[in-house]
mmCIF file of C-alpha atoms in Angstrom:
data_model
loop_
_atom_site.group_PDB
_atom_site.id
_atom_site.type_symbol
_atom_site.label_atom_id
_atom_site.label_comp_id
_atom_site.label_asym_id
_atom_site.label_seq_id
_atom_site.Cartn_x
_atom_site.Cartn_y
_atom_site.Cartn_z
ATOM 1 C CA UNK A 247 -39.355 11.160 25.917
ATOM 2 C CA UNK A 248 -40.470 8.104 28.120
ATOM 3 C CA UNK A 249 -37.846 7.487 30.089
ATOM 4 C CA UNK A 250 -37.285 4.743 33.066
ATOM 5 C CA UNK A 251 -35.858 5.742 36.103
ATOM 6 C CA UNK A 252 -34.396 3.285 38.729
ATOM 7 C CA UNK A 253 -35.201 4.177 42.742
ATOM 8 C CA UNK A 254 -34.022 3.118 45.908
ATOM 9 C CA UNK A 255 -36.053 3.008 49.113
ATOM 10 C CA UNK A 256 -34.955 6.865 50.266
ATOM 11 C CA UNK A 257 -35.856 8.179 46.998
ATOM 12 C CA UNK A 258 -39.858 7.450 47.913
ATOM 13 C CA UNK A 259 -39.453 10.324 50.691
ATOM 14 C CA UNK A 260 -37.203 12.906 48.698
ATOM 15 C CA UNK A 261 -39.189 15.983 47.001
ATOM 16 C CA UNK A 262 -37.416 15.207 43.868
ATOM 17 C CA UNK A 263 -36.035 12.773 41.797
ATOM 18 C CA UNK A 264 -32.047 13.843 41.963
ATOM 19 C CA UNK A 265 -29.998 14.095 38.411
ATOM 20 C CA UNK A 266 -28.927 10.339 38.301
ATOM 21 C CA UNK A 267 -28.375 7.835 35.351
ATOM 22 C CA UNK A 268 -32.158 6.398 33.320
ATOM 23 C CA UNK A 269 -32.742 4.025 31.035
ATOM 24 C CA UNK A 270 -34.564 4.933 27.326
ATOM 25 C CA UNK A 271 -35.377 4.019 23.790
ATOM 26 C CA UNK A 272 -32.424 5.741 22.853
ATOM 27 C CA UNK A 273 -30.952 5.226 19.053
ATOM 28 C CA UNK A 274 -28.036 3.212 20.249
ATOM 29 C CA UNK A 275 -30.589 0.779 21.778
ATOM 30 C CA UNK A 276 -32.324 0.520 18.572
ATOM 31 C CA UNK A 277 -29.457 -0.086 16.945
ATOM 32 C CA UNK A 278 -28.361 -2.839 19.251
ATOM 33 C CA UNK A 279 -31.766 -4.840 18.592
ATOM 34 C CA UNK A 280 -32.815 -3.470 15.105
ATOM 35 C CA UNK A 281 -35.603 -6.130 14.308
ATOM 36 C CA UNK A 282 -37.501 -5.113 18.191
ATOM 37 C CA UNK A 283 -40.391 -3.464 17.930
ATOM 38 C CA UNK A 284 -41.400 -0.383 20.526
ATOM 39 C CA UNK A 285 -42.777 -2.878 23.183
ATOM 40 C CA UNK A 286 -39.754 -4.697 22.837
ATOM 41 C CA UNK A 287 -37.306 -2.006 23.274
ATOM 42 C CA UNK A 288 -39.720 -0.250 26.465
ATOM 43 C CA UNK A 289 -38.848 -3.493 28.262
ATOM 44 C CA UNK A 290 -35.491 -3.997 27.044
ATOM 45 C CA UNK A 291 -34.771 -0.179 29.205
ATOM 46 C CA UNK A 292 -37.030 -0.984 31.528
ATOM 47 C CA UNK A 293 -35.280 -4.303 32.618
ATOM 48 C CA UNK A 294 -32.301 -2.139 32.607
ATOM 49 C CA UNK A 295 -33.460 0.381 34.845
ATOM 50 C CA UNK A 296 -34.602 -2.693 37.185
ATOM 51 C CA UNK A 297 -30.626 -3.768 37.587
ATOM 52 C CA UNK A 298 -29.807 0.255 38.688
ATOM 53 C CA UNK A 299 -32.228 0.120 40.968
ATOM 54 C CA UNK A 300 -30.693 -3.139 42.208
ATOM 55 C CA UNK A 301 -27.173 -1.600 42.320
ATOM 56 C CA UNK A 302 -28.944 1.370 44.236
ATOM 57 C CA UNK A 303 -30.585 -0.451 47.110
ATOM 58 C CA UNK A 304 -28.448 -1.221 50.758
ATOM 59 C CA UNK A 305 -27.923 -4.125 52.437
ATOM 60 C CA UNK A 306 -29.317 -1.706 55.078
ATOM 61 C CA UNK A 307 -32.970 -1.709 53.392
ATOM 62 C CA UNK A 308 -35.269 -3.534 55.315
ATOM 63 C CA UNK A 309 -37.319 -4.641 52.254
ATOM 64 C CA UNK A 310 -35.177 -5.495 49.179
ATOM 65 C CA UNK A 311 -37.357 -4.479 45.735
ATOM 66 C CA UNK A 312 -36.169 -3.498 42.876
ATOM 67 C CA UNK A 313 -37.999 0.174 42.320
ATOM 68 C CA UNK A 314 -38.331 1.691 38.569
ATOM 69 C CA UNK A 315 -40.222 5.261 38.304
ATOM 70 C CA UNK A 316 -41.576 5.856 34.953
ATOM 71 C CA UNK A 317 -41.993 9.433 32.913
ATOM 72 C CA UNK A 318 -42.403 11.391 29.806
ATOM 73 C CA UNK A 319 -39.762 14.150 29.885
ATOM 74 C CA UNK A 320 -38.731 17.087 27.899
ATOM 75 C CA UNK A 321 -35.721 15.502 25.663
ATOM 76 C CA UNK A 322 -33.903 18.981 26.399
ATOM 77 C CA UNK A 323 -33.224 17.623 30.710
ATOM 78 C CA UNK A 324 -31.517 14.532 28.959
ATOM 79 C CA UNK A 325 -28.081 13.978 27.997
ATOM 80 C CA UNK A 326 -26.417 11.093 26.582
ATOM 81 C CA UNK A 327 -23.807 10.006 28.951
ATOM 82 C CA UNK A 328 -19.738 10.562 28.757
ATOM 83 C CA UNK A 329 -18.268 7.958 25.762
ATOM 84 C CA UNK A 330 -16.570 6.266 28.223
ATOM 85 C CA UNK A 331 -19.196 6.199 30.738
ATOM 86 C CA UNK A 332 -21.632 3.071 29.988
ATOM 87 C CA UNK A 333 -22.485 0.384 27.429
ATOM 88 C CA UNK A 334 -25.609 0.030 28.009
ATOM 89 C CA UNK A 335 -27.182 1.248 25.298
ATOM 90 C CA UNK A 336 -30.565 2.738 27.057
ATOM 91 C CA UNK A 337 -28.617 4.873 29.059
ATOM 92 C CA UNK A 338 -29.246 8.937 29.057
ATOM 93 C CA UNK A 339 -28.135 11.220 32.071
ATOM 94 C CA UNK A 340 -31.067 13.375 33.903
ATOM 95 C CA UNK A 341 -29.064 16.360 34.048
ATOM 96 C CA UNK A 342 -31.771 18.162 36.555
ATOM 97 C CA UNK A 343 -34.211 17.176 39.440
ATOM 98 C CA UNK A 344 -37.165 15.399 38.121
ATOM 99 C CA UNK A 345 -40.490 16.340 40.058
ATOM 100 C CA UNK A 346 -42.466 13.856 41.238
ATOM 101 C CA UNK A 347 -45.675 14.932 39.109
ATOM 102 C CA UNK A 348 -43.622 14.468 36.135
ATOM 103 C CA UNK A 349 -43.846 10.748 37.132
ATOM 104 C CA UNK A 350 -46.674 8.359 35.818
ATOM 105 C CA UNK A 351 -46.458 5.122 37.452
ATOM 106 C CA UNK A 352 -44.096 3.072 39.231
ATOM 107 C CA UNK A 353 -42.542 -0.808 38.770
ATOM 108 C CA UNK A 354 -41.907 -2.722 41.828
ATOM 109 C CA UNK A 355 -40.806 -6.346 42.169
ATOM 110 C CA UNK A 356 -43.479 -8.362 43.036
ATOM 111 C CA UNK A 357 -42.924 -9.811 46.701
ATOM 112 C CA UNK A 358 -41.658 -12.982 47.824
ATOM 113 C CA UNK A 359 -38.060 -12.367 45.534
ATOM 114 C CA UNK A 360 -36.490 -10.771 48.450
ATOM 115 C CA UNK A 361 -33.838 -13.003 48.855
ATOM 116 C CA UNK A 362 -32.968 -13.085 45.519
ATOM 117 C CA UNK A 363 -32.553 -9.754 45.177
ATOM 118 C CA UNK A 364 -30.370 -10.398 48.630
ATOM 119 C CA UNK A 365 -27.807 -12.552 46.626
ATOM 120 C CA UNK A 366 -27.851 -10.891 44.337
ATOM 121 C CA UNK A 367 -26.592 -7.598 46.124
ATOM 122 C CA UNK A 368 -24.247 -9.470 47.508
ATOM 123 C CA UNK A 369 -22.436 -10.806 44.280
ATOM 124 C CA UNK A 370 -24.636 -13.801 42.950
ATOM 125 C CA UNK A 371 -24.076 -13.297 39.565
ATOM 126 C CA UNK A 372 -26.155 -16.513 38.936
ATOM 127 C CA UNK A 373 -29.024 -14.739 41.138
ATOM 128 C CA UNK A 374 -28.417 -11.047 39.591
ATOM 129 C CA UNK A 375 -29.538 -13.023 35.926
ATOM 130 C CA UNK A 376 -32.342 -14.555 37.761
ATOM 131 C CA UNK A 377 -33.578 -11.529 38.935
ATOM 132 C CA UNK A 378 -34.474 -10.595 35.846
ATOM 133 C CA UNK A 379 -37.749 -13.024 35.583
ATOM 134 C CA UNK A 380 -39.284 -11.380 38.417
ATOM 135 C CA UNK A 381 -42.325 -9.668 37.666
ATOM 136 C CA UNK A 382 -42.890 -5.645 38.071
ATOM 137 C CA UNK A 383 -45.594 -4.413 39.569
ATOM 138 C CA UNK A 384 -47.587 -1.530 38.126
ATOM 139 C CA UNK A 385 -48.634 1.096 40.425
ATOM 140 C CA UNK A 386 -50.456 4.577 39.942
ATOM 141 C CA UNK A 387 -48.221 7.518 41.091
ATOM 142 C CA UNK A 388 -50.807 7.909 43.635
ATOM 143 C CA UNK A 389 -49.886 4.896 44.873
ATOM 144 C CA UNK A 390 -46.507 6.212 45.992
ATOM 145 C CA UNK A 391 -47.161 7.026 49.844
ATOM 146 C CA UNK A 392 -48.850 3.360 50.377
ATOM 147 C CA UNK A 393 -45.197 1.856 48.610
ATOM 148 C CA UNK A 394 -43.087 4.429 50.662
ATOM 149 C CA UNK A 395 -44.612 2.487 53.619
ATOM 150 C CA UNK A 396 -44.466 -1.119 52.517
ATOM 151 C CA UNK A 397 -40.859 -0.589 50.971
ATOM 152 C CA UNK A 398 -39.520 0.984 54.094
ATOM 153 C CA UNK A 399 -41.782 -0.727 57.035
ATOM 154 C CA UNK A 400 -41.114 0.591 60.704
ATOM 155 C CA UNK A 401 -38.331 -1.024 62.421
#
């Protein structure tokens, strides 16, 4: 299963991705929007790995992105999560480490949104909406050193 993972800045430099909440085309989320087609509901989880990743990153990061990994997973590492614990209905539960060859490709925000993404960590609800018309970037996996660098520049 394709599944969407959201990052923060200290998960670029970890040898694994740890057992954390992702984003899917689950049957709940086809449920929700019945008439989408695939594309459709790939973004849909994919913007909704893009606000965990904002609810992930520190005030303390020196470069505010919102970070989404991407891979194709064995369903058997997913679980759906606890009835009381989301309603967002892309949600599944990584119940293991995730390797970083298992990843594909990575989203970034595309620069320049920085302060945005600011407000919106800070409790801009108007700004947290806004967020969601910035563009992701598309990066290789082997990209992944080069962003570990721009994402988390020398002080």
């Amino acid at each position: 299963m394709r599944i969407y993972i959201p990052l923060c800045v200290s998960d670029f430099s970890r040898e694994a991705l740890s057992p954390r909440s992702v984003h899917g085309v689950t049957h709940e989320l086809r449920r929700v929007f019945p008439r989408a087609d695939e594309e459709g509901l790939e973004y849909a989880a994919t913007m909704s790995a893009a606000d965990d990743s904002l609810r992930r990153l520190s005030a303390a990061d020196r470069v505010l992105r919102r970070t989404v990994a991407v891979a194709e997973v064995p369903g058997k590492i997913l679980a759906l999560p606890a009835p009381a614990g989301s309603n967002v209905p892309s949600v599944l539960l990584l119940r293991e480490e995730l390797p970083w060859n298992c990843v594909e490709s990575l989203l970034v925000d595309e620069p320049g949104n920085e302060s945005l993404v600011r407000r919106a960590l800070n409790g801009d609800e108007n700004a947290f909406l806004l967020t969601g018309e910035i563009e992701l970037l598309w990066y290789d996996i082997s990209e992944r050193a080069l962003l570990r660098e721009e994402l988390n520049p020398p002080a």
